[in-house]
Coordinates of C-alpha atoms and ligand atoms in Angstrom, one line a residue:
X1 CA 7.8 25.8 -21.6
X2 CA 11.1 26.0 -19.9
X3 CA 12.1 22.5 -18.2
X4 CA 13.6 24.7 -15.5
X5 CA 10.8 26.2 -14.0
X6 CA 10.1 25.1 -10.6
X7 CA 7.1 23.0 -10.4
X8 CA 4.3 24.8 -8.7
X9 CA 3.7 22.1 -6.0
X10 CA 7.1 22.5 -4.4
X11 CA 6.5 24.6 -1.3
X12 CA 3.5 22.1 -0.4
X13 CA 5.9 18.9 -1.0
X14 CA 8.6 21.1 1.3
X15 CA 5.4 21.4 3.9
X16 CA 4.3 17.9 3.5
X17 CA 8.1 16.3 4.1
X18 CA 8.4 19.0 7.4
X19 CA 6.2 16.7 8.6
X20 CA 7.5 13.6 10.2
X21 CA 4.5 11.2 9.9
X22 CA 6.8 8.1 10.3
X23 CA 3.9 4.8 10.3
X24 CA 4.5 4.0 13.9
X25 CA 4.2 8.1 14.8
X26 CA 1.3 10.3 14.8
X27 CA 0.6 12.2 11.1
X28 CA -2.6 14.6 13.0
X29 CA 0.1 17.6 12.8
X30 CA 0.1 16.9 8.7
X31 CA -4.0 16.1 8.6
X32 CA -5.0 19.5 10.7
X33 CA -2.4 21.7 8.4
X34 CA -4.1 20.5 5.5
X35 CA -7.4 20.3 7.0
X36 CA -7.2 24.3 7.8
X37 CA -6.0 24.6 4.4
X38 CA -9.0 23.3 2.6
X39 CA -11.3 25.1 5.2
X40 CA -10.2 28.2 4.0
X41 CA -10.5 27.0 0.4
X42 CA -14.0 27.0 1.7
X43 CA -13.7 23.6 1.5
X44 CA -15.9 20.9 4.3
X45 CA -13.1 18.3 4.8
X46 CA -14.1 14.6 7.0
X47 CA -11.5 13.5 9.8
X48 CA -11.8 10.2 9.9
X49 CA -9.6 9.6 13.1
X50 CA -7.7 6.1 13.0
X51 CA -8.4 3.2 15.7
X52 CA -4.8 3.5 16.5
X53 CA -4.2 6.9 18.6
X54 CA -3.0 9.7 17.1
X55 CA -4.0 9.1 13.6
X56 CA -6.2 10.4 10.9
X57 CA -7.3 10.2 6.9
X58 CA -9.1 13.3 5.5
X59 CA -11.3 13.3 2.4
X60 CA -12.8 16.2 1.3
X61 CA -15.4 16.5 -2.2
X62 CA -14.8 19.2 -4.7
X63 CA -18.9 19.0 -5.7
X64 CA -19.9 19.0 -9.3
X65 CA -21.3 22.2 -10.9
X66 CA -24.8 20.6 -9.7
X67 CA -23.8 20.5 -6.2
X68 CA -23.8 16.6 -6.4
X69 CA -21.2 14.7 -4.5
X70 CA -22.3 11.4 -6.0
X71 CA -19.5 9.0 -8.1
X72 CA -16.8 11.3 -9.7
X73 CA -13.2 10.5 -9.3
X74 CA -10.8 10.0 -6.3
X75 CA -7.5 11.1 -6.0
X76 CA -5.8 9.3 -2.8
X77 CA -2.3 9.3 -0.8
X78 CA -1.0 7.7 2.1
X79 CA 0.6 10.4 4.0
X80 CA 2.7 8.2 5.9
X81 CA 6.4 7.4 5.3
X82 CA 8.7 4.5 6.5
X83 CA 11.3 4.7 9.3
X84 CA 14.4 6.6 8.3
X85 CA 16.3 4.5 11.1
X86 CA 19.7 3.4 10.6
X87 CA 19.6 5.0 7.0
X88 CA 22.8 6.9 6.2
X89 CA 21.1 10.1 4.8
X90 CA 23.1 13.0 3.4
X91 CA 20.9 15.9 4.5
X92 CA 17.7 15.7 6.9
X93 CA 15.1 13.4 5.5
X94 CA 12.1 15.8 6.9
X95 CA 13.7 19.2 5.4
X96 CA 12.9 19.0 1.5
X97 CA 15.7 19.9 -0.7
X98 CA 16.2 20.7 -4.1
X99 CA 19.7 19.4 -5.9
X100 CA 20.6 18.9 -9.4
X101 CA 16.7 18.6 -10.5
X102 CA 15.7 16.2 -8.0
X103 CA 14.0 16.9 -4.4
X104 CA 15.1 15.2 -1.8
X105 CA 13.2 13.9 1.4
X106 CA 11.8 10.8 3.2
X107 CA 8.4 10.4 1.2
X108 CA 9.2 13.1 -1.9
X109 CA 8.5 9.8 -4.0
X110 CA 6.5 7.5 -1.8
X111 CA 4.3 9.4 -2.0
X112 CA 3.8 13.0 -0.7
X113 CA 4.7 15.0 -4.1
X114 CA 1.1 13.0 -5.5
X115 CA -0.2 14.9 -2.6
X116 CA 1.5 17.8 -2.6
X117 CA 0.8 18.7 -6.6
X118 CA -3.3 18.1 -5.5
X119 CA -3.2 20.7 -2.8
X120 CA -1.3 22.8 -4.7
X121 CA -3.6 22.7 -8.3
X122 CA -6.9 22.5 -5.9
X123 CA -7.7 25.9 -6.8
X124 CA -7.3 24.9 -10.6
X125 CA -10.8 22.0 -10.1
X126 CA -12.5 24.7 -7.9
X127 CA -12.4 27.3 -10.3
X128 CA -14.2 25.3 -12.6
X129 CA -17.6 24.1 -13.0
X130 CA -17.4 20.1 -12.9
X131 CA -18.8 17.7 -14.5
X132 CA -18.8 15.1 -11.5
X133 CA -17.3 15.7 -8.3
X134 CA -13.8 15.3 -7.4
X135 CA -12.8 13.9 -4.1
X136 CA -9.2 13.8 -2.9
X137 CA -8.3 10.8 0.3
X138 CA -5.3 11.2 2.5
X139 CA -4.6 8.0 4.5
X140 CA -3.1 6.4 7.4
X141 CA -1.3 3.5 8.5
X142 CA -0.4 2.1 4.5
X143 CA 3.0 1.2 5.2
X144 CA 1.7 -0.9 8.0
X145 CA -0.8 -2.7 6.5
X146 CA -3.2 -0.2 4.8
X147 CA -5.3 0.1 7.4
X148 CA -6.2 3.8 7.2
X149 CA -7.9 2.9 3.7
X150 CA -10.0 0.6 5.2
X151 CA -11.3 2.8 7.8
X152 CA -12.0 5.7 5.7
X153 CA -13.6 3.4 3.5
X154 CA -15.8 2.0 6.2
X155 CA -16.8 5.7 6.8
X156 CA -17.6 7.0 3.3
X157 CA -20.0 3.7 3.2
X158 CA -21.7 5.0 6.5
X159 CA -21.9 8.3 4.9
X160 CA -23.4 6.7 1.7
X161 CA -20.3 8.3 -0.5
X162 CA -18.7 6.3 -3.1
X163 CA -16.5 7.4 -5.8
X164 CA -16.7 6.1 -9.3
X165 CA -13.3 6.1 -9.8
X166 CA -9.7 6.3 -7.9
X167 CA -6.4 7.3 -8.7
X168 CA -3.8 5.9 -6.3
X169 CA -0.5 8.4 -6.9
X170 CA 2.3 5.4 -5.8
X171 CA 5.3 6.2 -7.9
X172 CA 4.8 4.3 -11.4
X173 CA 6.6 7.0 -13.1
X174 CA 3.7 8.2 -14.2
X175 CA 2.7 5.0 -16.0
X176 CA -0.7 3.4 -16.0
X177 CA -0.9 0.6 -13.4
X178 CA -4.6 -1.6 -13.7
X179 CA -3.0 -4.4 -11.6
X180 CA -1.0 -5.8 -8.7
X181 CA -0.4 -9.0 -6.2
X182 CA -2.1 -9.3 -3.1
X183 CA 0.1 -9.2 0.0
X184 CA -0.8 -11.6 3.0
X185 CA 1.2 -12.1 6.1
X186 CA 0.8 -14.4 8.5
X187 CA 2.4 -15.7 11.3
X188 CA 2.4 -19.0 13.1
X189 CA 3.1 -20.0 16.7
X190 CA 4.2 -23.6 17.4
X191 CA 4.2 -24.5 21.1
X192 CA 6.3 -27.4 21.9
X193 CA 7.4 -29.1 25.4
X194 CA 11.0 -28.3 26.6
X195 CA 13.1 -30.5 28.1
X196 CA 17.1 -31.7 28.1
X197 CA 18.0 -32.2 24.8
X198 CA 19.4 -35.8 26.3
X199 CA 15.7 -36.6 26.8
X200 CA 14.2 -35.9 23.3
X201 CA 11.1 -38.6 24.1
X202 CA 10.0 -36.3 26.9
X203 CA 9.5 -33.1 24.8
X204 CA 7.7 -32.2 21.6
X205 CA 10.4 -29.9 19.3
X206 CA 8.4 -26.9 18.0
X207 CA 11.4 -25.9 15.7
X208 CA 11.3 -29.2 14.0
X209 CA 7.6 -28.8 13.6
X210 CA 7.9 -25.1 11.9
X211 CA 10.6 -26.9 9.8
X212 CA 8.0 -28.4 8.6
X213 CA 5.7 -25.9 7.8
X214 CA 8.1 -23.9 6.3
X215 CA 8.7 -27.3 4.0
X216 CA 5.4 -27.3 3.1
X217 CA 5.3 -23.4 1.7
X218 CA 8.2 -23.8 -0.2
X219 CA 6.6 -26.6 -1.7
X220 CA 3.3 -24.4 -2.5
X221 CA 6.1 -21.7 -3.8
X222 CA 7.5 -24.2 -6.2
X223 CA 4.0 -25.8 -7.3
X224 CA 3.5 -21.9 -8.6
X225 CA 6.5 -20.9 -9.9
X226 CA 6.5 -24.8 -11.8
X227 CA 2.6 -24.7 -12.5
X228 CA 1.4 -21.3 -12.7
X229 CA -0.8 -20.0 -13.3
X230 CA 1.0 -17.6 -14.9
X231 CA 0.7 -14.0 -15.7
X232 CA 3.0 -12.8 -18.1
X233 CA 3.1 -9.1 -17.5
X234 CA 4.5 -9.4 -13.9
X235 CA 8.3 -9.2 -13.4
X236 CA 7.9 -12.4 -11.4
X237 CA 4.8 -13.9 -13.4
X238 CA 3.6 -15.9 -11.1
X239 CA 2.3 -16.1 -7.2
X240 CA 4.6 -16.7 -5.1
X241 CA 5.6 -17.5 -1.2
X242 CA 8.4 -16.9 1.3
X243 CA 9.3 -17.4 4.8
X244 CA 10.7 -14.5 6.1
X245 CA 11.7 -14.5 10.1
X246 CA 12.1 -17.3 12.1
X247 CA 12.5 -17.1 16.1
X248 CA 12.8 -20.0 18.6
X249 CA 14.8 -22.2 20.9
X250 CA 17.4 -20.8 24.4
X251 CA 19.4 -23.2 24.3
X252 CA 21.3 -25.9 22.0
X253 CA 21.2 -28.4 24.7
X254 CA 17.3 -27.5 25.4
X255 CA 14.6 -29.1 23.1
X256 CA 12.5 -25.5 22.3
X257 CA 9.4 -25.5 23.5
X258 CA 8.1 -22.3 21.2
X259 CA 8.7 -21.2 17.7
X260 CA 7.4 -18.2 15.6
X261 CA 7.5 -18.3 12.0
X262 CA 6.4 -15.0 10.0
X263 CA 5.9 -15.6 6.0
X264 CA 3.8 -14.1 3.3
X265 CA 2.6 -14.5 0.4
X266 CA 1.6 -12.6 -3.1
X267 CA -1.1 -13.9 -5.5
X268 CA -1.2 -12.2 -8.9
X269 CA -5.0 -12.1 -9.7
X270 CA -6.0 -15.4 -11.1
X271 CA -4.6 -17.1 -7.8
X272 CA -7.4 -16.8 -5.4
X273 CA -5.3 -15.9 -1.9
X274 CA -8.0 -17.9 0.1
X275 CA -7.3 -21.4 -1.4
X276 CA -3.7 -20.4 -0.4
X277 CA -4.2 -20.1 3.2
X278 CA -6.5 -22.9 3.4
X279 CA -4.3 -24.9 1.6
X280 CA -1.7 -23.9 4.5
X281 CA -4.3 -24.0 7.4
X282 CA -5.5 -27.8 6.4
X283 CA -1.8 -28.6 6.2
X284 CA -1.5 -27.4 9.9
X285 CA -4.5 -29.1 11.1
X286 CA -4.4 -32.2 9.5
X287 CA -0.4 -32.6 9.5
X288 CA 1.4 -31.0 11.9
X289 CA -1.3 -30.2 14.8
X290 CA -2.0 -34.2 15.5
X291 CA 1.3 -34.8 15.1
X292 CA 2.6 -32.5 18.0
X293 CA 0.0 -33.6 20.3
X294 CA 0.4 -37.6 19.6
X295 CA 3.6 -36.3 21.5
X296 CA 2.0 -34.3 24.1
X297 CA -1.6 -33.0 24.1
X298 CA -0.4 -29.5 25.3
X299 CA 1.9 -29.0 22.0
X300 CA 0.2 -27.6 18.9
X301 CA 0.8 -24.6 15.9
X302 CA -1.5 -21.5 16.0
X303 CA -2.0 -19.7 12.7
X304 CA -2.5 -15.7 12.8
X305 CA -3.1 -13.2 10.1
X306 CA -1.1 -10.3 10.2
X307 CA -2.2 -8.4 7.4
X308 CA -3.8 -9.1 4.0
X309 CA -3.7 -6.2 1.5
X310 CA -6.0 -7.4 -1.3
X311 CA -4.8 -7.6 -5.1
X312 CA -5.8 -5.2 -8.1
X313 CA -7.3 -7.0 -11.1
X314 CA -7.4 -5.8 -14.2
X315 CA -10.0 -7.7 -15.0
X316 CA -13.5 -5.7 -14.2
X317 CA -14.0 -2.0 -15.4
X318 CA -11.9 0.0 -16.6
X319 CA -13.1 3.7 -17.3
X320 CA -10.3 5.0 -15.0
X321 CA -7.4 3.6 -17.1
X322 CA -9.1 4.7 -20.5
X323 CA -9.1 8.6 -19.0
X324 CA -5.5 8.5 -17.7
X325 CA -4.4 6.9 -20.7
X326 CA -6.3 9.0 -22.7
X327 CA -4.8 12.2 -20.8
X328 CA -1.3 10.8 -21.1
X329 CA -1.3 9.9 -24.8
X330 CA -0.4 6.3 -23.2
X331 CA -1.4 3.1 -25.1
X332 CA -0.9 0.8 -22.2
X333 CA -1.3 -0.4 -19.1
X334 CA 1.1 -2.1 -16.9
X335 CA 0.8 -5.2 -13.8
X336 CA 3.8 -4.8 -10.7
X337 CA 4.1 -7.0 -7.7
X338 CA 4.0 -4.9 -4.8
X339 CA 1.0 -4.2 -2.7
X340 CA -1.8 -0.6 -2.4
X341 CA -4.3 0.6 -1.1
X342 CA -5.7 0.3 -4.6
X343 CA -6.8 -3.2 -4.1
X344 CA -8.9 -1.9 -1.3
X345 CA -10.4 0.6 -3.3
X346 CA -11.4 -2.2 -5.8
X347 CA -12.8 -4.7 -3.3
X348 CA -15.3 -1.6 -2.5
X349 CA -16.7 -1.4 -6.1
X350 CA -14.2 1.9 -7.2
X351 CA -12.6 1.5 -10.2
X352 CA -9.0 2.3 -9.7
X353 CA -5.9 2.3 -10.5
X354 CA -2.2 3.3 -10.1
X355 CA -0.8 6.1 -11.4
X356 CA 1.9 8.4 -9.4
X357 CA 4.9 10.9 -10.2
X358 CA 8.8 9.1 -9.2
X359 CA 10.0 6.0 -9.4
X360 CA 9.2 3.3 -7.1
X361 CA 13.1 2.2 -6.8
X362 CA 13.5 5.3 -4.3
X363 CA 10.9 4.4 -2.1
X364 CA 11.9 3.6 1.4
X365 CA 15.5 4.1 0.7
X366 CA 17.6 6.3 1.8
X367 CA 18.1 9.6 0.4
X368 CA 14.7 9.2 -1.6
X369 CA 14.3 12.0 -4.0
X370 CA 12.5 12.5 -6.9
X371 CA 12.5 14.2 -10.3
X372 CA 11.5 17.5 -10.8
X373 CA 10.5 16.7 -14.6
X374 CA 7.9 14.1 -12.7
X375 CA 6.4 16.7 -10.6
X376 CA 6.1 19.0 -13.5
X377 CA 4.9 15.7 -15.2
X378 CA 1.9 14.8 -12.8
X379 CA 1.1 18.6 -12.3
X380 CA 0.2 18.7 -16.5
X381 CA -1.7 15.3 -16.0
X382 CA -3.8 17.0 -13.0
X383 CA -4.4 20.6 -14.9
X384 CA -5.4 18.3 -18.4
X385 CA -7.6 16.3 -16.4
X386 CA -9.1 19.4 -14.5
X387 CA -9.8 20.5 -18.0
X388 CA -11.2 17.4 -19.0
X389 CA -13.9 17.8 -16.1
X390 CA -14.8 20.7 -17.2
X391 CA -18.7 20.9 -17.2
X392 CA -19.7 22.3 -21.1
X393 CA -22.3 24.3 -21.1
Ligands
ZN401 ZN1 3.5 4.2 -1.0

C-alpha cells in the first residue's frame, strides 16, 4: 500500500473541523450534519440535547445481524474543541489543511479525525453482518468538564442501552490506554470582615485564611508525592494536588474581606478521591471555619465542587484492551495523567478504554495537526476490527 494515499476519512475530518464547536459555543450545526448523515445511512440516530442550550450528543447503534442492540462495543468522541483565542495560528483553525503529511486544524487531533475515520468507514460495519452491535457516541461539553457524557449516559440508562465495551479515540498515538487520574476541581470562597489595615483586630483577613488552606494542600501534595501510594506506570506516579488561581483583596491598606481560591487535584486509581476532599473539607471545618468566626461570627470558608471527572482503573475487566491489542499486534497497555470521558464510561459498568489516532502533545495548542500515517493508522484498526465482528455463519 502506498503511504501516500490520502486517508479515506479526510473530507469528513475537513467537514468536522468547518465546524466551530468551541466548548463554550453551540456544536447542534456539527450534531444535525451528521445526524442527516446517518439518516440517510438508514440509520435511527438519538439527540440527546444538553442542559446547557444549544448543545447535543448523538448515539446511534449499528444492530447485530440478529437485530439486537444489546452490549456490543462503543466507539465515542467529544465533538467539542478548546478556544483558539489569543493563539498565533498560521492558517484558519476551522478550515482543515493538508501540509507536508500532517492536517492541520483546531480538533484534527483532539479529537475529531477518531470521529471523522467512524463516519467515514460506517458503511464498512453496515455492510456486514455483526456479531454484536456497534454503537458510535458523539459528545458534548468534555473540555468543560465532561458533562455531555454524563448526560447521554443518563439517557441510554433510561432507554435500558448499555454497551459492553467503549473505545474513547483521545489521541494516544494509537496506543492502548486501560488507565488514567481522576480530575477534581474545586473552589473555595473565604469571606472575611474588611476594615483599615491600621485596625487589623476589627476585621477577620480571608487572604490569610486561604493562605492557609492552600498550606494545608500542599502539605497533602507532599504527603503523596513523599508516601505514595505509588503507581509506577504514570509519568508523575503518584496523586497529586495544586493550587491554581487565587483572587482577593482592593486594596493594600484594606484588610480583604473575600478570597477565592480554585485548585484540583488528580488521584491515580489506588487513591480514593473522596478521602481527598474529606480530608480537605474536615480541615476547613474543623480548622479554618472556627477560627474565622472566633474573630467574627459572619466570617467563614465555603467549599464548592467545580467538576470531578472520575479516574480509569485498570483494575476490573478488560475484554476491551485484549481486542485492541489483539488488533494492533500490541503487547501492552499504558496509564497517563490527564482526564476522559472514559472514566465515566467505567463508573457506568462499560469496559473501556483509550485508544485514539495523533498525539496528545498537539492538543489544545496552536496549529494542532495531525499525522496522516495516524489517520491511515486508526482507519486499518477500524476496517480489522469491522472484520473481526464479522458474524460467521
Ligand atoms: Zn479530547
Amino acid at each position: 500500500m502506498s503511504t501516500s494515499t490520502a486517508p479515506r476519512s479526510i473530507d469528513w475530518l475537513g467537514t468536522l473541523i468547518g465546524f466551530d464547536t468551541t466548548s463554550r459555543g453551540s456544536n447542534l450545526e456539527l450534531v444535525n450534519h451528521v445526524e442527516a448523515f446517518l439518516r440517510s445511512l438508514g440509520l435511527d440516530p438519538l439527540v440527546v440535547p444538553s442542559s446547557t442550550s444549544g448543545k447535543a450528543n448523538l448515539f446511534v447503534s449499528l444492530p447485530a445481524a440478529d437485530g439486537s442492540t444489546q452490549g456490543g462495543i462503543m466507539l465515542s468522541g467529544h465533538t467539542d474543541v478548546v478556544p483558539v483565542d489569543g493563539q498565533d495560528w498560521h492558517s484558519d483553525p476551522f478550515t482543515a489543511q493538508v501540509r507536508d503529511g500532517r492536517l492541520y486544524g483546531r480538533g484534527s487531533s483532539d479529537m475529531k479525525a477518531f470521529c471523522a475515520a467512524i463516519l467515514a468507514l460506517l458503511p464498512e460495519f453496515l455492510a456486514r453482518p455483526l456479531r454484536e452491535p456497534v454503537h458510535l457516541a458523539l459528545t458534548c461539553d468534555e473540555e468543560i468538564g465532561c458533562h455531555g457524557a454524563v448526560e447521554l449516559l443518563a439517557e441510554l440508562t433510561r432507554l435500558g442501552i448499555r454497551p459492553d465495551k467503549c473505545i474513547v479515540g483521545e489521541p494516544t498515538m494509537m496506543r492502548v490506554i486501560s488507565a488514567h487520574k481522576s480530575s477534581n476541581l474545586y473552589r473555595m470562597h473565604f469571606t472575611g470582615v474588611a476594615t483599615h489595615s491600621s485596625l487589623t483586630p476589627h476585621g477577620v483577613n480571608a487572604i490569610e485564611y486561604a493562605a492557609r488552606a492552600i498550606s494545608f494542600i500542599r502539605s497533602l501534595a507532599d504527603g503523596h508525592r513523599t508516601n505514595g501510594p505509588f503507581d509506577p506506570d504514570f509519568d508523575v506516579p503518584h496523586t497529586t494536588a495544586s493550587t491554581g488561581m487565587i483572587s482577593g483583596g482592593v486594596a493594600v491598606n484594606t484588610v480583604p474581606d473575600s478570597c477565592t481560591v480554585d485548585f484540583e487535584f488528580r488521584t491515580i486509581p489506588a487513591d480514593d478521591p473522596a478521602t481527598m476532599v474529606s480530608r480537605i473539607r474536615t480541615f476547613l471545618d474543623e480548622d479554618i471555619n472556627p477560627a474565622m468566626r472566633a474573630e467574627n461570627p459572619a466570617a467563614g470558608v465555603r467549599l464548592e465542587e467545580v467538576a470531578m471527572v472520575p479516574g480509569l482503573s485498570h483494575l476490573g475487566a478488560r475484554d476491551t484492551g485484549d481486542l485492541a491489542r489483539r488488533l494492533l499486534g500490541s503487547a501492552t497497555s499504558d496509564k497517563v495523567a490527564y482526564a476522559t470521558e472514559a472514566g465515566i464510561f467505567q463508573q457506568a459498568g462499560i469496559d473501556t478504554i483509550l485508544c485514539g489516532p495523533g498525539d496528545l502533545a498537539q492538543a489544545h495548542t496552536a496549529n494542532e495537526f495531525i499525522e496522516l500515517s495516524q489517520i491511515t493508522a486508526l482507519e486499518t484498526f477500524l476496517l480489522d476490527l469491522a472484520a473481526d465482528l464479522q458474524a460467521r455463519p
